[in-house]
Amino acid sequence: MSETTLKDRPLTAHATQRRRFIRDSALAALAAGTLAACRKGEAAAKTASHGPAGHPPATPAPAALSPREKADEMDRMHEAGIKAFPAKTKGKGNQLMTPRLDGGVKVYELTAREIDWEVSPEKSVKALAYNEEVPGPQIRVREGDRVRVVLTNKLDESTAIHFHGLELPVDQDGVPFITQPPIKPGETYTYEFTVPLGNSGSHMYHSHHNAAKQVGMGLLGAFIVEPKSPRSIEQVDHDYVFILNDGVHGYTFNGKGFPATEPLVAKLGEKIRIRFMNEGMMIHPMHLHGMHMTVIDKDGWPQPAPWKCDTLNVAPGERWDVIVNCNNPGTWAFHCHILPHAESDHGMFGMVTALVVQK
Amino acid sequence: MSETTLKDRPLTAHATQRRRFIRDSALAALAAGTLAACRKGEAAAKTASHGPAGHPPATPAPAALSPREKADEMDRMHEAGIKAFPAKTKGKGNQLMTPRLDGGVKVYELTAREIDWEVSPEKSVKALAYNEEVPGPQIRVREGDRVRVVLTNKLDESTAIHFHGLELPVDQDGVPFITQPPIKPGETYTYEFTVPLGNSGSHMYHSHHNAAKQVGMGLLGAFIVEPKSPRSIEQVDHDYVFILNDGVHGYTFNGKGFPATEPLVAKLGEKIRIRFMNEGMMIHPMHLHGMHMTVIDKDGWPQPAPWKCDTLNVAPGERWDVIVNCNNPGTWAFHCHILPHAESDHGMFGMVTALVVQK
Amino acid sequence: MSETTLKDRPLTAHATQRRRFIRDSALAALAAGTLAACRKGEAAAKTASHGPAGHPPATPAPAALSPREKADEMDRMHEAGIKAFPAKTKGKGNQLMTPRLDGGVKVYELTAREIDWEVSPEKSVKALAYNEEVPGPQIRVREGDRVRVVLTNKLDESTAIHFHGLELPVDQDGVPFITQPPIKPGETYTYEFTVPLGNSGSHMYHSHHNAAKQVGMGLLGAFIVEPKSPRSIEQVDHDYVFILNDGVHGYTFNGKGFPATEPLVAKLGEKIRIRFMNEGMMIHPMHLHGMHMTVIDKDGWPQPAPWKCDTLNVAPGERWDVIVNCNNPGTWAFHCHILPHAESDHGMFGMVTALVVQK
């Protein structure tokens, strides 16, 4: 799947080309547009250098502060987090991967290894990653495609890949001792299969060996299968993937915690698709401000009829696809509504981002 | 919205007028009707004064009791809780608020402050409350209404109100540093908007600043938008709101834990609507005994087709509307089916109430 | 309901007859078929006798092992668990109960008592059980049937049975002090009712007294009501019940943790029905590999239209019925996708089983 091919696909994310644009747009919107009403005191500027949520600035002992000073201090931490958004961090996951073509086969070469991963500014963690990305590179193919995934294991424990949601021959299912031997440290293992017709939609690939640890630490990615004949409701302007996780890395969207999460950006009147995927251990009811979501697919299968909501409960292993008609301009909070996954008295953190609808 | 106007509305709760009736009816049903078969030993009378669930009566050391005596002792605590239901406590939340009219605008004046709140008999907690109610006063308007919400902050920290589920202009969205400045202690802030056409249903208002704490402690309420043209399935005899919370106040329905929860009451053959709203941090699968629920709306949006269940999983931030056709007379347990949210060896507590269907 | 009658019912589980066949088939599939590709080293044979998940074999101190040796050691524990599946344990729950017939009444005699229950090999726990089974015996009747359930309480605390999902007269609802007195230790209590027409589907019976403890420890079972006129989608080859629990016994399917869970077995091309029932305190998103599930019923009520998924979130108290068209041969992992409910670095445990589709 070359970039050239990619550009011709109406359903595709165009992730690579759009990245710089997104950050610039979001910053512009935040700086110039919807935040015009906000106070911008010196205090915020002063504390911003202390870093955002999770890193409280050094303060005098609380006993020394008046109630109003304490309130101001809390607000400064909150503001610093918002102002830092979208914060630059090292590393980016879920990048669209261009396969190597071998005859008619799309070849994806993955290497699993331990890396340092910056979840949010100044918060670096040990991660297990495919190709040094958390989530791993986004694999995006079409139903009927012949696909080869070559995994090299540079971890110090065995592993295997399960293609979650794909209905493959059993020897490609990726469950050690049931469908294959474990892939030992240092070994390379090849999966190869034809993506079944009728099996399009939002799927995942992830470790199925010592998986509570390996998936929790990052061995996971999106495996998206585009349909041969898209439905009209799928004709969208942007296609976002939203992988939720909640393990030792904290509460993350696509491997990052707020303010390092990436905003979703659309122009007024555009339609976007969001593919929620939960790779964590907890439910995450995703709440969008300002506009509703129209749910179209569950685990890649169309719902009998689309239905609307503003808070969508996503359980571990589930994928839900929604459409948002971006008809309300502004910068809209978009977060898990289990509030301790999104905010503390030090400000927003974890599972928070924004949908920016530009006039 | 005056009482006069209110009485003409078929969908409205008539909460004020119905309150005393409800308690009397439920007590009558419990005392005279469905409990006729129950043993009413002296033991129960003796321990009832010790208070219900969560307050075990003083007992001899367990070692001194025979197995049967221990069983009886446990049963006495269970019975005392049931007999105390619905227990009188100080304070009542979710009371229908009559707005002041300013020209064509419905004006709701809210004051946020810290109060003492009696969750259940003898269990008083610190709460953050709108107008000294937990949940805050019920706001009930109609699509197309012009609404003004004036918030005075008497807390010792900043706050803001988000209208959860309403698709408002972004400057009314209530997210500090993104859509407005935080409302500092002592300040008054005004929201004003027209409720969008098509945005009817069960919504909420709550703090969106330091919200894990502020919502957990009570800064939340129902914001119900009646449709201009109700569907026939919405023509009900009673309209109940059921706000779930699970923070530092324990497991509550409308701010109270069993036995201080309020029963739902209907006459045989009546139809009721229940609006579940989850403002907590956990799922609560609500189980009704004796009759099923027909689910009609999610987050205020109609489901493509109504569907039936007896246990409805309500996740944080979600609202689900159901209809119950009260065709089975009796006093029916109605509780969260995560059993540790509803019962201990000291008896029922927390997320338990009853639907009383009167012959 | 005699065995003779049972054989004539297309919807029925034929549980008794099928049991030995299932174990043999699954073992055959595991040994001869889909596992052909797996390494079968001496190491696995050596450690298998140490028992499966949860019982790590004695090993040298980790410091003494090279990284590869550590990886091999972890894999040996994983393999031992898989190879032990389906492990033989003492006791089996959810066995289809043949009622005594008294005139036209189907009589089920249950005795509740404390027992020792083997959850998985070498893991024995205290349980509270009906007829020494966890889950209790499967009750399977037809709508309109007259049913009598006679409960003898051999526990050392009171109890009662609630028929969860059945819309019975209130005096049969099983809630002590609301609909009946508690059944004291040593007492026998009789429930009798006609199963309402229209109330078919997957229901449950369980304690409703001190239930967080009593249900958590095993006082629960399936109460299945067959419809008088089955829908065509219900015409299946096998009908499985899958009761989830997560209390003091650990994470279990039908009272057993992996590798003592029972596999589901079908021939290629057969259709199976699975009735998920959650009697625990947590959600369990059930994930099937290799094939999707078509959801037909919620709490015994048909969904407006069937819908497809591969991961189905089952909340406490809920029942979900699905159909699987077994069109993909092999041994397929089938597990809760909250990964810490299914796997540790010692291998799979708890909520894991397999669907074996035989060519």
JSON list of C-alpha atoms in Angstrom, two decimals, chain B residues 53-205:
[
{"chain": "B", "resi": 53, "resn": "ALA", "atom": "CA", "xyz": [-27.72, -1.00, 57.50]},
{"chain": "B", "resi": 54, "resn": "GLY", "atom": "CA", "xyz": [-24.22, 0.07, 58.30]},
{"chain": "B", "resi": 55, "resn": "HIS", "atom": "CA", "xyz": [-24.96, 0.53, 61.98]},
{"chain": "B", "resi": 56, "resn": "PRO", "atom": "CA", "xyz": [-24.82, -2.90, 63.55]},
{"chain": "B", "resi": 57, "resn": "PRO", "atom": "CA", "xyz": [-26.53, -3.07, 66.90]},
{"chain": "B", "resi": 58, "resn": "ALA", "atom": "CA", "xyz": [-24.42, -3.81, 69.91]},
{"chain": "B", "resi": 59, "resn": "THR", "atom": "CA", "xyz": [-24.29, -7.57, 70.29]},
{"chain": "B", "resi": 60, "resn": "PRO", "atom": "CA", "xyz": [-22.56, -10.05, 72.51]},
{"chain": "B", "resi": 61, "resn": "ALA", "atom": "CA", "xyz": [-19.25, -11.35, 71.17]},
{"chain": "B", "resi": 62, "resn": "PRO", "atom": "CA", "xyz": [-19.97, -13.78, 68.30]},
{"chain": "B", "resi": 63, "resn": "ALA", "atom": "CA", "xyz": [-18.28, -16.62, 70.13]},
{"chain": "B", "resi": 64, "resn": "ALA", "atom": "CA", "xyz": [-21.02, -16.49, 72.71]},
{"chain": "B", "resi": 65, "resn": "LEU", "atom": "CA", "xyz": [-23.76, -17.15, 70.14]},
{"chain": "B", "resi": 66, "resn": "SER", "atom": "CA", "xyz": [-25.03, -20.45, 68.79]},
{"chain": "B", "resi": 67, "resn": "PRO", "atom": "CA", "xyz": [-25.19, -20.76, 64.99]},
{"chain": "B", "resi": 68, "resn": "ARG", "atom": "CA", "xyz": [-28.95, -20.18, 65.07]},
{"chain": "B", "resi": 69, "resn": "GLU", "atom": "CA", "xyz": [-28.51, -17.14, 67.29]},
{"chain": "B", "resi": 70, "resn": "LYS", "atom": "CA", "xyz": [-25.94, -15.77, 64.87]},
{"chain": "B", "resi": 71, "resn": "ALA", "atom": "CA", "xyz": [-28.33, -16.33, 61.96]},
{"chain": "B", "resi": 72, "resn": "ASP", "atom": "CA", "xyz": [-31.11, -14.59, 63.90]},
{"chain": "B", "resi": 73, "resn": "GLU", "atom": "CA", "xyz": [-28.81, -11.72, 64.72]},
{"chain": "B", "resi": 74, "resn": "MET", "atom": "CA", "xyz": [-27.91, -11.24, 61.07]},
{"chain": "B", "resi": 75, "resn": "ASP", "atom": "CA", "xyz": [-31.56, -11.40, 60.10]},
{"chain": "B", "resi": 76, "resn": "ARG", "atom": "CA", "xyz": [-32.48, -8.79, 62.71]},
{"chain": "B", "resi": 77, "resn": "MET", "atom": "CA", "xyz": [-30.07, -6.34, 61.13]},
{"chain": "B", "resi": 78, "resn": "HIS", "atom": "CA", "xyz": [-31.47, -7.10, 57.67]},
{"chain": "B", "resi": 79, "resn": "GLU", "atom": "CA", "xyz": [-35.02, -6.68, 58.92]},
{"chain": "B", "resi": 80, "resn": "ALA", "atom": "CA", "xyz": [-34.25, -3.42, 60.68]},
{"chain": "B", "resi": 81, "resn": "GLY", "atom": "CA", "xyz": [-32.97, -1.95, 57.41]},
{"chain": "B", "resi": 82, "resn": "ILE", "atom": "CA", "xyz": [-36.05, -3.04, 55.48]},
{"chain": "B", "resi": 83, "resn": "LYS", "atom": "CA", "xyz": [-38.40, -1.82, 58.20]},
{"chain": "B", "resi": 84, "resn": "ALA", "atom": "CA", "xyz": [-36.72, 1.55, 58.26]},
{"chain": "B", "resi": 85, "resn": "PHE", "atom": "CA", "xyz": [-37.37, 2.03, 54.54]},
{"chain": "B", "resi": 86, "resn": "PRO", "atom": "CA", "xyz": [-38.09, 4.67, 53.33]},
{"chain": "B", "resi": 87, "resn": "ALA", "atom": "CA", "xyz": [-36.15, 6.30, 56.15]},
{"chain": "B", "resi": 88, "resn": "LYS", "atom": "CA", "xyz": [-36.53, 9.98, 56.86]},
{"chain": "B", "resi": 89, "resn": "THR", "atom": "CA", "xyz": [-33.35, 11.98, 56.49]},
{"chain": "B", "resi": 90, "resn": "LYS", "atom": "CA", "xyz": [-32.57, 15.66, 56.43]},
{"chain": "B", "resi": 91, "resn": "GLY", "atom": "CA", "xyz": [-32.36, 17.17, 52.97]},
{"chain": "B", "resi": 92, "resn": "LYS", "atom": "CA", "xyz": [-33.70, 16.09, 49.63]},
{"chain": "B", "resi": 93, "resn": "GLY", "atom": "CA", "xyz": [-32.07, 16.46, 46.27]},
{"chain": "B", "resi": 94, "resn": "ASN", "atom": "CA", "xyz": [-33.32, 16.57, 42.68]},
{"chain": "B", "resi": 95, "resn": "GLN", "atom": "CA", "xyz": [-36.31, 18.75, 43.57]},
{"chain": "B", "resi": 96, "resn": "LEU", "atom": "CA", "xyz": [-37.99, 20.28, 40.54]},
{"chain": "B", "resi": 97, "resn": "MET", "atom": "CA", "xyz": [-36.87, 23.92, 40.38]},
{"chain": "B", "resi": 98, "resn": "THR", "atom": "CA", "xyz": [-39.26, 26.63, 39.33]},
{"chain": "B", "resi": 99, "resn": "PRO", "atom": "CA", "xyz": [-37.37, 29.19, 37.29]},
{"chain": "B", "resi": 100, "resn": "ARG", "atom": "CA", "xyz": [-37.79, 32.92, 37.60]},
{"chain": "B", "resi": 101, "resn": "LEU", "atom": "CA", "xyz": [-39.05, 34.37, 34.32]},
{"chain": "B", "resi": 102, "resn": "ASP", "atom": "CA", "xyz": [-37.17, 37.33, 32.86]},
{"chain": "B", "resi": 103, "resn": "GLY", "atom": "CA", "xyz": [-38.97, 38.26, 29.66]},
{"chain": "B", "resi": 104, "resn": "GLY", "atom": "CA", "xyz": [-38.96, 35.03, 27.74]},
{"chain": "B", "resi": 105, "resn": "VAL", "atom": "CA", "xyz": [-35.96, 33.66, 29.60]},
{"chain": "B", "resi": 106, "resn": "LYS", "atom": "CA", "xyz": [-36.17, 30.95, 32.26]},
{"chain": "B", "resi": 107, "resn": "VAL", "atom": "CA", "xyz": [-33.69, 31.94, 34.95]},
{"chain": "B", "resi": 108, "resn": "TYR", "atom": "CA", "xyz": [-32.18, 29.35, 37.31]},
{"chain": "B", "resi": 109, "resn": "GLU", "atom": "CA", "xyz": [-30.12, 30.73, 40.15]},
{"chain": "B", "resi": 110, "resn": "LEU", "atom": "CA", "xyz": [-27.71, 28.27, 41.66]},
{"chain": "B", "resi": 111, "resn": "THR", "atom": "CA", "xyz": [-25.33, 28.68, 44.56]},
{"chain": "B", "resi": 112, "resn": "ALA", "atom": "CA", "xyz": [-22.55, 26.17, 45.09]},
{"chain": "B", "resi": 113, "resn": "ARG", "atom": "CA", "xyz": [-21.39, 25.71, 48.65]},
{"chain": "B", "resi": 114, "resn": "GLU", "atom": "CA", "xyz": [-20.14, 23.10, 51.07]},
{"chain": "B", "resi": 115, "resn": "ILE", "atom": "CA", "xyz": [-22.83, 21.62, 53.28]},
{"chain": "B", "resi": 116, "resn": "ASP", "atom": "CA", "xyz": [-23.45, 18.72, 55.62]},
{"chain": "B", "resi": 117, "resn": "TRP", "atom": "CA", "xyz": [-25.53, 16.09, 53.88]},
{"chain": "B", "resi": 118, "resn": "GLU", "atom": "CA", "xyz": [-27.34, 13.20, 55.48]},
{"chain": "B", "resi": 119, "resn": "VAL", "atom": "CA", "xyz": [-26.85, 10.28, 53.10]},
{"chain": "B", "resi": 120, "resn": "SER", "atom": "CA", "xyz": [-28.67, 7.79, 55.28]},
{"chain": "B", "resi": 121, "resn": "PRO", "atom": "CA", "xyz": [-29.86, 7.79, 58.88]},
{"chain": "B", "resi": 122, "resn": "GLU", "atom": "CA", "xyz": [-27.04, 8.85, 61.18]},
{"chain": "B", "resi": 123, "resn": "LYS", "atom": "CA", "xyz": [-24.56, 9.04, 58.29]},
{"chain": "B", "resi": 124, "resn": "SER", "atom": "CA", "xyz": [-23.71, 12.65, 57.59]},
{"chain": "B", "resi": 125, "resn": "VAL", "atom": "CA", "xyz": [-21.01, 13.68, 55.13]},
{"chain": "B", "resi": 126, "resn": "LYS", "atom": "CA", "xyz": [-19.41, 16.82, 53.77]},
{"chain": "B", "resi": 127, "resn": "ALA", "atom": "CA", "xyz": [-20.95, 17.60, 50.40]},
{"chain": "B", "resi": 128, "resn": "LEU", "atom": "CA", "xyz": [-20.56, 20.23, 47.71]},
{"chain": "B", "resi": 129, "resn": "ALA", "atom": "CA", "xyz": [-24.06, 21.17, 46.65]},
{"chain": "B", "resi": 130, "resn": "TYR", "atom": "CA", "xyz": [-26.08, 23.42, 44.37]},
{"chain": "B", "resi": 131, "resn": "ASN", "atom": "CA", "xyz": [-28.75, 25.16, 46.46]},
{"chain": "B", "resi": 132, "resn": "GLU", "atom": "CA", "xyz": [-28.03, 22.79, 49.33]},
{"chain": "B", "resi": 133, "resn": "GLU", "atom": "CA", "xyz": [-29.38, 19.81, 47.41]},
{"chain": "B", "resi": 134, "resn": "VAL", "atom": "CA", "xyz": [-27.59, 16.61, 46.36]},
{"chain": "B", "resi": 135, "resn": "PRO", "atom": "CA", "xyz": [-28.23, 16.11, 43.47]},
{"chain": "B", "resi": 136, "resn": "GLY", "atom": "CA", "xyz": [-28.83, 19.77, 42.70]},
{"chain": "B", "resi": 137, "resn": "PRO", "atom": "CA", "xyz": [-32.30, 21.05, 41.79]},
{"chain": "B", "resi": 138, "resn": "GLN", "atom": "CA", "xyz": [-33.85, 19.39, 38.77]},
{"chain": "B", "resi": 139, "resn": "ILE", "atom": "CA", "xyz": [-33.89, 21.73, 35.78]},
{"chain": "B", "resi": 140, "resn": "ARG", "atom": "CA", "xyz": [-36.64, 20.85, 33.37]},
{"chain": "B", "resi": 141, "resn": "VAL", "atom": "CA", "xyz": [-37.20, 22.90, 30.23]},
{"chain": "B", "resi": 142, "resn": "ARG", "atom": "CA", "xyz": [-38.45, 22.39, 26.70]},
{"chain": "B", "resi": 143, "resn": "GLU", "atom": "CA", "xyz": [-36.52, 22.33, 23.44]},
{"chain": "B", "resi": 144, "resn": "GLY", "atom": "CA", "xyz": [-36.30, 25.83, 22.05]},
{"chain": "B", "resi": 145, "resn": "ASP", "atom": "CA", "xyz": [-36.51, 27.46, 25.50]},
{"chain": "B", "resi": 146, "resn": "ARG", "atom": "CA", "xyz": [-34.19, 30.33, 26.33]},
{"chain": "B", "resi": 147, "resn": "VAL", "atom": "CA", "xyz": [-32.42, 29.46, 29.57]},
{"chain": "B", "resi": 148, "resn": "ARG", "atom": "CA", "xyz": [-30.17, 31.43, 31.90]},
{"chain": "B", "resi": 149, "resn": "VAL", "atom": "CA", "xyz": [-28.23, 29.69, 34.66]},
{"chain": "B", "resi": 150, "resn": "VAL", "atom": "CA", "xyz": [-26.64, 32.05, 37.17]},
{"chain": "B", "resi": 151, "resn": "LEU", "atom": "CA", "xyz": [-24.04, 30.36, 39.33]},
{"chain": "B", "resi": 152, "resn": "THR", "atom": "CA", "xyz": [-22.68, 31.90, 42.51]},
{"chain": "B", "resi": 153, "resn": "ASN", "atom": "CA", "xyz": [-19.59, 30.18, 43.81]},
{"chain": "B", "resi": 154, "resn": "LYS", "atom": "CA", "xyz": [-19.49, 30.02, 47.61]},
{"chain": "B", "resi": 155, "resn": "LEU", "atom": "CA", "xyz": [-16.95, 27.20, 47.57]},
{"chain": "B", "resi": 156, "resn": "ASP", "atom": "CA", "xyz": [-13.36, 27.73, 48.57]},
{"chain": "B", "resi": 157, "resn": "GLU", "atom": "CA", "xyz": [-12.16, 26.60, 45.16]},
{"chain": "B", "resi": 158, "resn": "SER", "atom": "CA", "xyz": [-13.01, 27.61, 41.59]},
{"chain": "B", "resi": 159, "resn": "THR", "atom": "CA", "xyz": [-15.71, 25.84, 39.63]},
{"chain": "B", "resi": 160, "resn": "ALA", "atom": "CA", "xyz": [-17.72, 25.85, 36.37]},
{"chain": "B", "resi": 161, "resn": "ILE", "atom": "CA", "xyz": [-20.81, 24.14, 34.99]},
{"chain": "B", "resi": 162, "resn": "HIS", "atom": "CA", "xyz": [-20.85, 21.82, 31.99]},
{"chain": "B", "resi": 163, "resn": "PHE", "atom": "CA", "xyz": [-24.24, 21.03, 30.49]},
{"chain": "B", "resi": 164, "resn": "HIS", "atom": "CA", "xyz": [-23.65, 17.39, 29.70]},
{"chain": "B", "resi": 165, "resn": "GLY", "atom": "CA", "xyz": [-25.55, 16.31, 26.59]},
{"chain": "B", "resi": 166, "resn": "LEU", "atom": "CA", "xyz": [-26.60, 19.76, 25.45]},
{"chain": "B", "resi": 167, "resn": "GLU", "atom": "CA", "xyz": [-25.15, 20.87, 22.13]},
{"chain": "B", "resi": 168, "resn": "LEU", "atom": "CA", "xyz": [-24.51, 24.51, 22.98]},
{"chain": "B", "resi": 169, "resn": "PRO", "atom": "CA", "xyz": [-22.32, 27.24, 21.55]},
{"chain": "B", "resi": 170, "resn": "VAL", "atom": "CA", "xyz": [-18.79, 26.52, 22.72]},
{"chain": "B", "resi": 171, "resn": "ASP", "atom": "CA", "xyz": [-18.59, 29.53, 25.04]},
{"chain": "B", "resi": 172, "resn": "GLN", "atom": "CA", "xyz": [-21.39, 27.98, 27.13]},
{"chain": "B", "resi": 173, "resn": "ASP", "atom": "CA", "xyz": [-19.69, 24.58, 27.44]},
{"chain": "B", "resi": 174, "resn": "GLY", "atom": "CA", "xyz": [-18.23, 25.14, 30.89]},
{"chain": "B", "resi": 175, "resn": "VAL", "atom": "CA", "xyz": [-14.65, 23.89, 30.59]},
{"chain": "B", "resi": 176, "resn": "PRO", "atom": "CA", "xyz": [-12.24, 26.27, 32.35]},
{"chain": "B", "resi": 177, "resn": "PHE", "atom": "CA", "xyz": [-9.32, 27.55, 30.28]},
{"chain": "B", "resi": 178, "resn": "ILE", "atom": "CA", "xyz": [-10.85, 26.09, 27.11]},
{"chain": "B", "resi": 179, "resn": "THR", "atom": "CA", "xyz": [-14.28, 27.73, 26.90]},
{"chain": "B", "resi": 180, "resn": "GLN", "atom": "CA", "xyz": [-14.32, 30.13, 29.88]},
{"chain": "B", "resi": 181, "resn": "PRO", "atom": "CA", "xyz": [-12.24, 31.25, 32.84]},
{"chain": "B", "resi": 182, "resn": "PRO", "atom": "CA", "xyz": [-12.79, 29.35, 36.07]},
{"chain": "B", "resi": 183, "resn": "ILE", "atom": "CA", "xyz": [-15.37, 30.89, 38.35]},
{"chain": "B", "resi": 184, "resn": "LYS", "atom": "CA", "xyz": [-13.39, 31.95, 41.40]},
{"chain": "B", "resi": 185, "resn": "PRO", "atom": "CA", "xyz": [-14.62, 31.70, 44.98]},
{"chain": "B", "resi": 186, "resn": "GLY", "atom": "CA", "xyz": [-17.06, 34.54, 45.61]},
{"chain": "B", "resi": 187, "resn": "GLU", "atom": "CA", "xyz": [-17.75, 35.17, 41.93]},
{"chain": "B", "resi": 188, "resn": "THR", "atom": "CA", "xyz": [-21.04, 34.90, 40.06]},
{"chain": "B", "resi": 189, "resn": "TYR", "atom": "CA", "xyz": [-21.09, 33.70, 36.46]},
{"chain": "B", "resi": 190, "resn": "THR", "atom": "CA", "xyz": [-23.94, 33.56, 33.97]},
{"chain": "B", "resi": 191, "resn": "TYR", "atom": "CA", "xyz": [-24.63, 30.98, 31.30]},
{"chain": "B", "resi": 192, "resn": "GLU", "atom": "CA", "xyz": [-27.33, 31.74, 28.76]},
{"chain": "B", "resi": 193, "resn": "PHE", "atom": "CA", "xyz": [-28.40, 29.73, 25.76]},
{"chain": "B", "resi": 194, "resn": "THR", "atom": "CA", "xyz": [-31.28, 28.49, 23.72]},
{"chain": "B", "resi": 195, "resn": "VAL", "atom": "CA", "xyz": [-31.87, 24.77, 24.10]},
{"chain": "B", "resi": 196, "resn": "PRO", "atom": "CA", "xyz": [-31.38, 23.42, 20.58]},
{"chain": "B", "resi": 197, "resn": "LEU", "atom": "CA", "xyz": [-34.32, 21.92, 18.76]},
{"chain": "B", "resi": 198, "resn": "GLY", "atom": "CA", "xyz": [-33.84, 18.17, 18.48]},
{"chain": "B", "resi": 199, "resn": "ASN", "atom": "CA", "xyz": [-31.75, 18.06, 21.67]},
{"chain": "B", "resi": 200, "resn": "SER", "atom": "CA", "xyz": [-34.48, 16.84, 24.01]},
{"chain": "B", "resi": 201, "resn": "GLY", "atom": "CA", "xyz": [-34.09, 14.08, 26.58]},
{"chain": "B", "resi": 202, "resn": "SER", "atom": "CA", "xyz": [-32.28, 13.28, 29.78]},
{"chain": "B", "resi": 203, "resn": "HIS", "atom": "CA", "xyz": [-29.20, 15.40, 30.23]},
{"chain": "B", "resi": 204, "resn": "MET", "atom": "CA", "xyz": [-27.16, 16.58, 33.22]},
{"chain": "B", "resi": 205, "resn": "TYR", "atom": "CA", "xyz": [-25.38, 19.61, 34.55]}
]
